[in-house]
Tab-separated table of C-alpha atoms and ligand atoms in Angstrom:
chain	number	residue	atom	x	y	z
M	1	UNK	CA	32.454	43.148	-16.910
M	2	UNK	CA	29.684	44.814	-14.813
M	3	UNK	CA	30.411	47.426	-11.991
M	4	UNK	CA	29.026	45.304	-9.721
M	5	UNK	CA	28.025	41.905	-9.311
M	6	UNK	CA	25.619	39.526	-7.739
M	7	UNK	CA	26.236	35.686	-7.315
M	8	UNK	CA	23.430	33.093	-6.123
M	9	UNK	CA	24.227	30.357	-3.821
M	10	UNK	CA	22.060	27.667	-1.970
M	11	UNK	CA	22.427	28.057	1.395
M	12	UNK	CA	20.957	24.670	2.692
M	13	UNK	CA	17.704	23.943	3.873
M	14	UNK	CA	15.700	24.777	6.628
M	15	UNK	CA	14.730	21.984	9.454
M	16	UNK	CA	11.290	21.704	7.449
M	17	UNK	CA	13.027	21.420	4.058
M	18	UNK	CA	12.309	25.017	2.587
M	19	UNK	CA	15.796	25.692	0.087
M	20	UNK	CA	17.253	29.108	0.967
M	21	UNK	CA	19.736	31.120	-1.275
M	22	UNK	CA	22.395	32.989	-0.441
M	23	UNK	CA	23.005	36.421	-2.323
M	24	UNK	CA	26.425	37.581	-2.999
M	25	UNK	CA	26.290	41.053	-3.408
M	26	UNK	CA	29.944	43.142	-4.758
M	27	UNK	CA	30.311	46.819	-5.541
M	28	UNK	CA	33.551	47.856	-8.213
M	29	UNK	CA	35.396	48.373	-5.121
M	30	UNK	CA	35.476	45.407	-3.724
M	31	UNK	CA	32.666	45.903	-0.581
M	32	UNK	CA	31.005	42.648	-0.383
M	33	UNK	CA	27.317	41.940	1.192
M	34	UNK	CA	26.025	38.316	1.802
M	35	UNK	CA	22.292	38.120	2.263
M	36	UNK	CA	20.093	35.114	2.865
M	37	UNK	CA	16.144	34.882	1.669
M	38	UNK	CA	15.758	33.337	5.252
M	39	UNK	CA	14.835	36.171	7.833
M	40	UNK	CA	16.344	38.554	5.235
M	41	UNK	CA	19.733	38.193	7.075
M	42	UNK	CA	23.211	39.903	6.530
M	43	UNK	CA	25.502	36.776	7.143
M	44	UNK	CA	28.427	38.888	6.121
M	45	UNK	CA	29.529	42.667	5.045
M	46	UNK	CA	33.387	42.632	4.081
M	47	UNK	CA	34.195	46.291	4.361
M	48	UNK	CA	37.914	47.650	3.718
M	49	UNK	CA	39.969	49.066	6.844
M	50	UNK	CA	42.554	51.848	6.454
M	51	UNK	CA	44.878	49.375	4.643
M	52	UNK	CA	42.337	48.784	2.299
M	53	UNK	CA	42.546	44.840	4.199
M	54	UNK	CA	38.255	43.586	3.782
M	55	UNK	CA	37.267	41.940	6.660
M	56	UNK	CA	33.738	40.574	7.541
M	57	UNK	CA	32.754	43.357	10.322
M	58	UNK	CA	28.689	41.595	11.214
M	59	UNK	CA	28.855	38.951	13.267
M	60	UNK	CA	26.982	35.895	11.659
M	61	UNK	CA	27.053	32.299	10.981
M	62	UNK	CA	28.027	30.036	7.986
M	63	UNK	CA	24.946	27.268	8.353
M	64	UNK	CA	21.673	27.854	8.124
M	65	UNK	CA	20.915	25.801	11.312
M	66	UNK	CA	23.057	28.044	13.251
M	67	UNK	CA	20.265	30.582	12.593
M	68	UNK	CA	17.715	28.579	13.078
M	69	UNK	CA	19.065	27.384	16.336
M	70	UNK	CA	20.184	30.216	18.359
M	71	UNK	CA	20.580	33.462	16.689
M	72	UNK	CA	19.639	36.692	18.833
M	73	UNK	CA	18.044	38.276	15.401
M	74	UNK	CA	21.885	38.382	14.029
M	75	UNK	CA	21.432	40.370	10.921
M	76	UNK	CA	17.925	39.745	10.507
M	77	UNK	CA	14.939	41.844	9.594
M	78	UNK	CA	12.867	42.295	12.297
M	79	UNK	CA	8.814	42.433	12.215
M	80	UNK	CA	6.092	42.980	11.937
M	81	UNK	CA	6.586	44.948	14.873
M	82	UNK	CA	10.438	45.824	16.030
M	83	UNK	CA	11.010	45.911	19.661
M	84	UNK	CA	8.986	45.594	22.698
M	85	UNK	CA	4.966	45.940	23.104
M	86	UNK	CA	3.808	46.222	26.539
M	87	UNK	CA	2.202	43.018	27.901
M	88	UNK	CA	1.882	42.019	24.144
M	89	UNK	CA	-1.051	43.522	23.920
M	90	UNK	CA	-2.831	46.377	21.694
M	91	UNK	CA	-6.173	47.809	20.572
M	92	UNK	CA	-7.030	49.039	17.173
M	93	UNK	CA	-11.056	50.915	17.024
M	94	UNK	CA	-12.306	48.545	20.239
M	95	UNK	CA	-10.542	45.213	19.449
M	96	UNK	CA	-8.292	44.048	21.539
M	97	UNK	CA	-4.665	42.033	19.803
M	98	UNK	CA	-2.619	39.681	22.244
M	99	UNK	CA	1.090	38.560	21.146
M	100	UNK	CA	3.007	36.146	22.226
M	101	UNK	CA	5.175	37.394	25.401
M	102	UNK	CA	8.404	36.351	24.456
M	103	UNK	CA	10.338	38.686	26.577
M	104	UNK	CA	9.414	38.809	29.908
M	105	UNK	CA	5.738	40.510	30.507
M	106	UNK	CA	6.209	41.743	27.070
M	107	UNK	CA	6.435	40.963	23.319
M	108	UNK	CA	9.237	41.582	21.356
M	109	UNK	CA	10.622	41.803	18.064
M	110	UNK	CA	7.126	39.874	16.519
M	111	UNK	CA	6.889	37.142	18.323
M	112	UNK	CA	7.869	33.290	18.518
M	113	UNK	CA	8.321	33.388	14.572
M	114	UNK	CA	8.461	36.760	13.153
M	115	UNK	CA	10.381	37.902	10.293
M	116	UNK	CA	13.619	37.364	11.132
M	117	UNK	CA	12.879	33.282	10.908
M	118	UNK	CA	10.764	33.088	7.899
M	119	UNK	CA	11.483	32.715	3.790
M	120	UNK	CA	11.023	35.546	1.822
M	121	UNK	CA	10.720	35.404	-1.918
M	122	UNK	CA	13.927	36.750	-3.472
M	123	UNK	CA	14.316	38.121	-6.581
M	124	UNK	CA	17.796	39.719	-8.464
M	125	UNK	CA	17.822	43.276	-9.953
M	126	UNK	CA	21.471	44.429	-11.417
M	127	UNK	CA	22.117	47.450	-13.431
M	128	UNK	CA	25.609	48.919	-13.881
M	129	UNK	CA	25.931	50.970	-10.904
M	130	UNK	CA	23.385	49.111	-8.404
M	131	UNK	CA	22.977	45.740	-7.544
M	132	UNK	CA	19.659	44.900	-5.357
M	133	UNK	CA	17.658	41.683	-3.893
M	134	UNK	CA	14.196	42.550	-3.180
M	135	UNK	CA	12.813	40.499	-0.600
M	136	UNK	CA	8.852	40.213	-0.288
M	137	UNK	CA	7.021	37.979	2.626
M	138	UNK	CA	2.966	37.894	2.944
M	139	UNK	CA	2.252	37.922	6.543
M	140	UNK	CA	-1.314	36.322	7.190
M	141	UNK	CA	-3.844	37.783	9.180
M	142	UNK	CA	-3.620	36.557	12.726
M	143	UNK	CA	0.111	35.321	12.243
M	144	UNK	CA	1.952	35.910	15.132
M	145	UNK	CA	-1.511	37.281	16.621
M	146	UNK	CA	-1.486	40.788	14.064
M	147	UNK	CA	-4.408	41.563	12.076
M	148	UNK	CA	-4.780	41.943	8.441
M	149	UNK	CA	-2.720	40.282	5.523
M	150	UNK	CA	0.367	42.345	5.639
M	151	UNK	CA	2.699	42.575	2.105
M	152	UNK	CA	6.325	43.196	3.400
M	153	UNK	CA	8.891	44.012	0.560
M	154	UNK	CA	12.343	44.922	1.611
M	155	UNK	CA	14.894	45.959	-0.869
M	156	UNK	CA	18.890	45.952	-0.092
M	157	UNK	CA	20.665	48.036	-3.189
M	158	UNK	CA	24.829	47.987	-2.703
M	159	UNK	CA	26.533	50.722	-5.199
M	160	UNK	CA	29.914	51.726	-5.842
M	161	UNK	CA	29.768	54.333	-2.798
M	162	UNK	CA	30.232	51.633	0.203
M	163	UNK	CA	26.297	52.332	0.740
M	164	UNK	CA	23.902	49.744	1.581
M	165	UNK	CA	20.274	51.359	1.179
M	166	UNK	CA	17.790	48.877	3.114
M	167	UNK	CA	14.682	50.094	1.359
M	168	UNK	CA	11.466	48.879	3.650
M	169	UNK	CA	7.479	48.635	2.025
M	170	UNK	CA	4.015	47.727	3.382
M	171	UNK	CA	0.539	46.923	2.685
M	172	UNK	CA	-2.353	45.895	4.707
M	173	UNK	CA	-5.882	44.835	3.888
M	174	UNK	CA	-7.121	45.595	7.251
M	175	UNK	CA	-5.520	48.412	9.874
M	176	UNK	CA	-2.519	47.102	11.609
M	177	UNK	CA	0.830	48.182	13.153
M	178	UNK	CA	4.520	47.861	11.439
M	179	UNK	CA	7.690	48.774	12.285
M	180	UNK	CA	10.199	47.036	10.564
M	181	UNK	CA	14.110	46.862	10.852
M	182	UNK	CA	17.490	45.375	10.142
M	183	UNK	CA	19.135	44.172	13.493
M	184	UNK	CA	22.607	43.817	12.437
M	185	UNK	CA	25.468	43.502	15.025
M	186	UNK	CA	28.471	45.452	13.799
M	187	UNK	CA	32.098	45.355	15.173
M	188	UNK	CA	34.415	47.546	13.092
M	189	UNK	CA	37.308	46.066	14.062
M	190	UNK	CA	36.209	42.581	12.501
M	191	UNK	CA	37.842	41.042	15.671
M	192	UNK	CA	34.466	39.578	17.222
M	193	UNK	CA	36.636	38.773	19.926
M	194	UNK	CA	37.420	42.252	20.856
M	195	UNK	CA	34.573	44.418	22.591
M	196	UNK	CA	33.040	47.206	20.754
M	197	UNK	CA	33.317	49.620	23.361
M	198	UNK	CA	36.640	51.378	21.830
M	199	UNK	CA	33.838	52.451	18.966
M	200	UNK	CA	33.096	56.411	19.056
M	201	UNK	CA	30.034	56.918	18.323
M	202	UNK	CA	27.545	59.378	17.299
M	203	UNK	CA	23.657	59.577	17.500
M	204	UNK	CA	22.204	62.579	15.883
M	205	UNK	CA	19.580	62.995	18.689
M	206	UNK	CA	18.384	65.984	21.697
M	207	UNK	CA	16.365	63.651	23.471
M	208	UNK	CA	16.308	59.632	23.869
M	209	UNK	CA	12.823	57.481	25.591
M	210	UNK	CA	13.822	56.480	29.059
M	211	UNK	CA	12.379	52.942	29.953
M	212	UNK	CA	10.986	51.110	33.173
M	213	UNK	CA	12.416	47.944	34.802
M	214	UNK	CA	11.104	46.179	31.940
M	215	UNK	CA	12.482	48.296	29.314
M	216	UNK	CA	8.734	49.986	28.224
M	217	UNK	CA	9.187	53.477	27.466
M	218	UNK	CA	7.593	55.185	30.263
M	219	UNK	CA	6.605	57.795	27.860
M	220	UNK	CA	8.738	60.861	28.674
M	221	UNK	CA	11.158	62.598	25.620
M	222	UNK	CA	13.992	62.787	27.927
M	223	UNK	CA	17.138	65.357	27.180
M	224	UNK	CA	20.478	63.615	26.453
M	225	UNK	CA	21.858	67.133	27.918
M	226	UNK	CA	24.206	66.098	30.922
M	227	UNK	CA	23.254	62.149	30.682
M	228	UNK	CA	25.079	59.055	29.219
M	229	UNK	CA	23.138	59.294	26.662
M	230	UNK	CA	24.685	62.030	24.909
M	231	UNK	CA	25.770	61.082	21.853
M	232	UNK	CA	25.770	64.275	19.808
M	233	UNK	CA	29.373	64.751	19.513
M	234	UNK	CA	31.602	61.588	19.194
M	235	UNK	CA	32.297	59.504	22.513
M	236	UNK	CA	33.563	56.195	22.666
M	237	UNK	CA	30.538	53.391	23.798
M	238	UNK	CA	32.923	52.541	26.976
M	239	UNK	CA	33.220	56.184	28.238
M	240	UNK	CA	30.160	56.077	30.452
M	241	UNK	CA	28.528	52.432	30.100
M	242	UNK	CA	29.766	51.424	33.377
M	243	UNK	CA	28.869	54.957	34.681
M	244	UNK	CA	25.929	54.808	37.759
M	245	UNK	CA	22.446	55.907	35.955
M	246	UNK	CA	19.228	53.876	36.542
M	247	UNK	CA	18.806	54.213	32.670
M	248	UNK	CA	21.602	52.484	32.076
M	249	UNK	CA	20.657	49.625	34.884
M	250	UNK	CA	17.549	49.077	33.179
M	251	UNK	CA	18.803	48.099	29.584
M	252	UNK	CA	22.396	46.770	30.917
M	253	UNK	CA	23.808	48.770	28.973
M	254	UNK	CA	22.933	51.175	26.170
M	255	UNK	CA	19.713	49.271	24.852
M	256	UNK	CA	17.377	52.239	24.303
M	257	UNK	CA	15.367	54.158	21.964
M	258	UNK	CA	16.621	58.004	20.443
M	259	UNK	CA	14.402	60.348	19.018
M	260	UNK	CA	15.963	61.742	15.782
M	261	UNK	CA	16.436	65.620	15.083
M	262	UNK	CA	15.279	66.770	11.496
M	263	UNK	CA	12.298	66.875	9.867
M	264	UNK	CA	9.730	63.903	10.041
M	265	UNK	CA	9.670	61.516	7.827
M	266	UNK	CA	12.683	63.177	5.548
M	267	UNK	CA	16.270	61.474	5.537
M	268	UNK	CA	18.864	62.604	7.498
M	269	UNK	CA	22.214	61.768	9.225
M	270	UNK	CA	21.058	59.530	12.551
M	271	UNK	CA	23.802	57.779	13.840
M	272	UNK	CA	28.018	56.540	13.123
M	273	UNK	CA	30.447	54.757	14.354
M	274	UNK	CA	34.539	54.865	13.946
M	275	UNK	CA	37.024	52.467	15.109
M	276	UNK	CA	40.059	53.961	15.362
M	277	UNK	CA	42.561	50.736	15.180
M	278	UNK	CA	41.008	50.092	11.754
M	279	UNK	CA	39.994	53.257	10.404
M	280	UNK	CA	36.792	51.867	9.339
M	281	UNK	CA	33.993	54.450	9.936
M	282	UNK	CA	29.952	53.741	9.578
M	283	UNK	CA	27.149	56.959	8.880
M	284	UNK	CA	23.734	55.324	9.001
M	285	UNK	CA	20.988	57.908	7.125
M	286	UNK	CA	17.328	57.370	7.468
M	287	UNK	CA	13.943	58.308	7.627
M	288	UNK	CA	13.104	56.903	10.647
M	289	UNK	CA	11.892	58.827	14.314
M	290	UNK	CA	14.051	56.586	16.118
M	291	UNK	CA	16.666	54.281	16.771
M	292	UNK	CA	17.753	51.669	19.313
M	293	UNK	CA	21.258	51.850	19.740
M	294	UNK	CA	22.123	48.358	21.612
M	295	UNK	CA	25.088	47.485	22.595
M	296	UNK	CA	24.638	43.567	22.387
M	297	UNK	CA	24.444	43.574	26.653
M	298	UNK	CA	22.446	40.226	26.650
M	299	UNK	CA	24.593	38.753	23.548
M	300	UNK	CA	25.688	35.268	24.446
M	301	UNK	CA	25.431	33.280	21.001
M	302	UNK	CA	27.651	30.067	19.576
M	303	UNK	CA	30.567	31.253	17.657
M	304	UNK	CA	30.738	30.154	14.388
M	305	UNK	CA	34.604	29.009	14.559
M	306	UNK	CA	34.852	27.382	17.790
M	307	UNK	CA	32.420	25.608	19.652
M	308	UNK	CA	34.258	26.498	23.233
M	309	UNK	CA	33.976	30.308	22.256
M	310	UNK	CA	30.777	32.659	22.039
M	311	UNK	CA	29.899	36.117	20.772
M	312	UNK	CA	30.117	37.554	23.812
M	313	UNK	CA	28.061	40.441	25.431
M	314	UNK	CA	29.735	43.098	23.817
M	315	UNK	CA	31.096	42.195	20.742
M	316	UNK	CA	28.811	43.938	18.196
M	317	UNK	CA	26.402	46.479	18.688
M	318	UNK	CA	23.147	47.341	16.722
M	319	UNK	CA	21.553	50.709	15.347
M	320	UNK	CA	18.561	49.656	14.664
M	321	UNK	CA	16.080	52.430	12.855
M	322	UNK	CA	13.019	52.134	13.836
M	323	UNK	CA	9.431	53.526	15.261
M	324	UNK	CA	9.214	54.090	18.898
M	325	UNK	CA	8.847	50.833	20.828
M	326	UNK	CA	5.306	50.465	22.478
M	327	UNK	CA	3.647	53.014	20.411
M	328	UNK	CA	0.572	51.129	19.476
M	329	UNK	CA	-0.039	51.774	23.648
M	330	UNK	CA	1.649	55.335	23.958
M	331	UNK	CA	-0.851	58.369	23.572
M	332	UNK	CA	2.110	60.905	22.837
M	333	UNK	CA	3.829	58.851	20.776
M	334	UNK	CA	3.457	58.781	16.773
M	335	UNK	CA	1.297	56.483	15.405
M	336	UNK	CA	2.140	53.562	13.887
M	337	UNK	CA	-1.155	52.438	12.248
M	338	UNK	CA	-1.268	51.293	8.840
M	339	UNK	CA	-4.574	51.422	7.083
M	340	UNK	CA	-5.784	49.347	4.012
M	341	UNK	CA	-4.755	51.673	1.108
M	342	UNK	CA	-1.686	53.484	3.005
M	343	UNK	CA	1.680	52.009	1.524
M	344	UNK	CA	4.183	51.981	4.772
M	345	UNK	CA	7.769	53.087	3.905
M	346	UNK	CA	10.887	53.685	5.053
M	347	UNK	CA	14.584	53.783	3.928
M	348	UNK	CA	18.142	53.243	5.936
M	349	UNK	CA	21.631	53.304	3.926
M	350	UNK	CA	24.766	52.621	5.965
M	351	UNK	CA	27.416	53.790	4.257
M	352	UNK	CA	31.406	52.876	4.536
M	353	UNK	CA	34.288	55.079	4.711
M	354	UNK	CA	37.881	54.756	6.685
M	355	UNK	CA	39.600	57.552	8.238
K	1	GLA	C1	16.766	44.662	20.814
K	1	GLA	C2	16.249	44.734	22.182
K	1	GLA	C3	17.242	44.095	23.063
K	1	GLA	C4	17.468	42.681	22.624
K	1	GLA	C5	17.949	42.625	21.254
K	1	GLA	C6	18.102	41.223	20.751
K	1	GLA	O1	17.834	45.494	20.662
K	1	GLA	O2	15.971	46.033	22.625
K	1	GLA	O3	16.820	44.123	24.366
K	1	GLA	O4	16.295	41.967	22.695
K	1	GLA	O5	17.070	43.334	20.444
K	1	GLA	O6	18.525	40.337	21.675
C-alpha cells in the first residue's frame, strides 16, 4: 500500500461539454486535497483539528456548474496576471495592451476568462512519499488581450508533512507579464458559517502597498509600524478591521498587498494563521515579494448546502502570494516582464499543523 494516494474522478462537464476530472489527493496521515483540471481549483482540503477530527477547511462547491456560475475565484488559480491593473491597460517597448475592465476602471485577476475558468491538461505523478498533478494550460497570444503564447504549468505535490507545495512555471514566445496565484478561501474552523475573524494571524512583512479609492497601489512602501496592518506578531483578523483607517475603507476590509522581508526571490516564512477553537494552524512559505491578504469583504457566493444560505463576507479569507498588483504601470515596483527564453517561477507550500 503506497504512502500516499491519488484517485481520479470525473467531475462533470462544463456548459460547452469539455469533461473535467477531479483529483483526489491523500498523504499517510490522512490530509486529503481535491483538485479539479478546471481553473486548477481546490474544491476541498480536509485537514485534522486538535482532535485529530478532518474537516474540509476551503470553502468550495460540489458541481462543476456552481463554478462556472458564480464562484469569486474560490480555490482557483489565478492568471495570467493576479490582481488589479490600472485602467487595464499596459505598455511593453512602445505598444500599448488593453484588458478587459472587469472591476471597476480596472482589470482584475485576467480578465472575463482567465485561468481560474479554463481546462488545464492534467497529468498524475505518485512516488512513495509525494503525490502531484501537474497542471499545464497554453494561453494564446492576444487571449484575454496579453501578448505572446504563454505555457503555464502548475504543479500541486501533497507529502506526508501536511504540506501542499503549489509549484508555478512559465514560458513566453514574445515579452509579456505573469503573476500567477492560488486564491483559496480558508476558514480553519471548517464552520463556513462562522466568520474568520477569531483567526490570529501573522504576515511576515515591515511594510504593506497602500491603495487609492480604487484599490491601485498608489506606489508608496508604507510601514506596518503603528497601523492595522501590523501583522508581525500574531493578532486576531477582528482586532482592528472595524478600526477607523482610510486604508482599511478603501479595501473594506483587509484586501491589500504586503511586501515580504527576506531575500528576493529565496523562500521564506510569509504568512499563518491559527484558530484557536480547533487548534488547526496554517504557515504559508514562498518565494514570492508579496501577498494579498483578503479577508473575503466582498464574498457573497451560493452555499453549496442550502440554497437560502451564502458564504458570507467573512467566512474565509485568502493569502494569496503574488507580484505586486499594477506593476506592469509602477516605475518603483519590480518588474514583472517575462521575455522569450526566461522560464517564470515561483513556489508556495502551505503547510498544516494543530496546536
Ligand atoms: C482579490 C482582490 C479582491 C477580490 C478578490 C476576489 O483578493 O483583491 O478585491 O476581487 O480577489 O473577489
Amino acid at each position: 500500500m503506497p504512502l500516499v494516494t491519488i484517485e481520479k474522478r470525473s467531475f462533470g462537464k462544463t456548459s460547452d461539454n469539455v469533461a473535467v476530472d477531479q483529483f483526489i489527493l491523500k498523504n499517510q496521515k490522512g490530509m486529503e486535497v481535491r483538485i479539479i483540471n478546471y481553473g486548477g481549483i481546490i474544491t476541498s482540503w480536509k485537514v485534522k483539528d486538535k482532535n485529530n477530527v478532518y474537516k474540509n477547511i476551503v470553502l468550495g462547491y460540489d458541481s462543476l456548474a456552481a463554478y462556472e456560475v458564480n464562484s469569486p475565484y474560490l480555490g482557483a488559480i489565478v492568471g495570467r496576471y493576479a490582481n488589479r491593473i490600472a485602467e487595464g491597460t499596459f505598455s511593453i517597448d512602445g505598444e500599448t495592451y488593453r484588458l478587459a475592465l472587469n472591476n471597476g476602471s480596472n482589470h482584475l485577476h485576467g480578465g472575463i476568462k482567465g485561468f481560474d475558468k479554463v481546462v488545464w491538461q492534467a497529468k498524475e505523478v505518485i512516488d512513495e512519499t509525494t503525490a502531484s498533478v501537474v497542471l499545464r494550460y497554453r494561453s494564446s497570444d492576444i487571449e484575454e488581450g496579453y501578448p505572446g503564447n504563454l505555457e503555464v504549468s502548475v504543479t500541486y505535490t501533497l507529502n506526508n508533512h501536511d504540506e501542499l507545495c503549489v509549484a508555478y512555471a512559465a514560458e513566453t514566445d514574445k515579452k509579456t507579464i505573469v503573476n500567477l496565484t492560488q486564491h483559496s478561501y480558508f476558514n480553519l474552523t471548517a464552520d463556513f458559517n462562522t466568520s474568520i475573524l477569531n483567526h490570529d494571524v501573522v504576515i511576515n512583512a515591515d511594510t504593506f502597498l497602500p491603495v487609492d479609492t480604487t484599490q491601485i497601489p498608489t506606489g508608496e512602501f508604507r510601514s506596518v509600524a503603528g497601523t492595522p496592518f501590523d501583522f508581525r506578531t500574531p493578532k486576531s483578523i477582528g482586532n482592528e478591521i472595524n478600526s477607523s483607517d482610510q486604508q482599511l475603507a478603501y479595501g473594506h476590509g483587509y484586501d491589500h498587498c504586503w511586501v515580504r522581508n527576506g531575500k528576493q526571490q529565496e523562500s521564506s516564512f510569509i504568512a499563518s494563521a491559527y484558530e484557536p477553537t480547533t487548534g488547526r494552524f496554517l504557515e504559508v512559505f514562498s518565494d514570492a515579494p508579496g501577498i494579498q491578504f483578503y479577508t473575503g469583504n466582498f464574498l457573497n457566493a451560493p452555499h453549496p448546502d442550502n440554497k437560502d444560505n451564502t458564504y458570507a463576507a467573512r467566512s474565509g479569507f485568502c493569502f494569496e502570494t503574488q507580484e505586486f498588483p499594477n506593476a506592469p504601470n509602477q516605475q518603483n515596483f519590480l518588474p514583472v516582464l517575462l521575455h522569450p527564453g526566461q522560464q517564470y517561477e515561483t513556489a508556495t507550500t502551505f503547510k498544516f499543523y494543530v496546536k
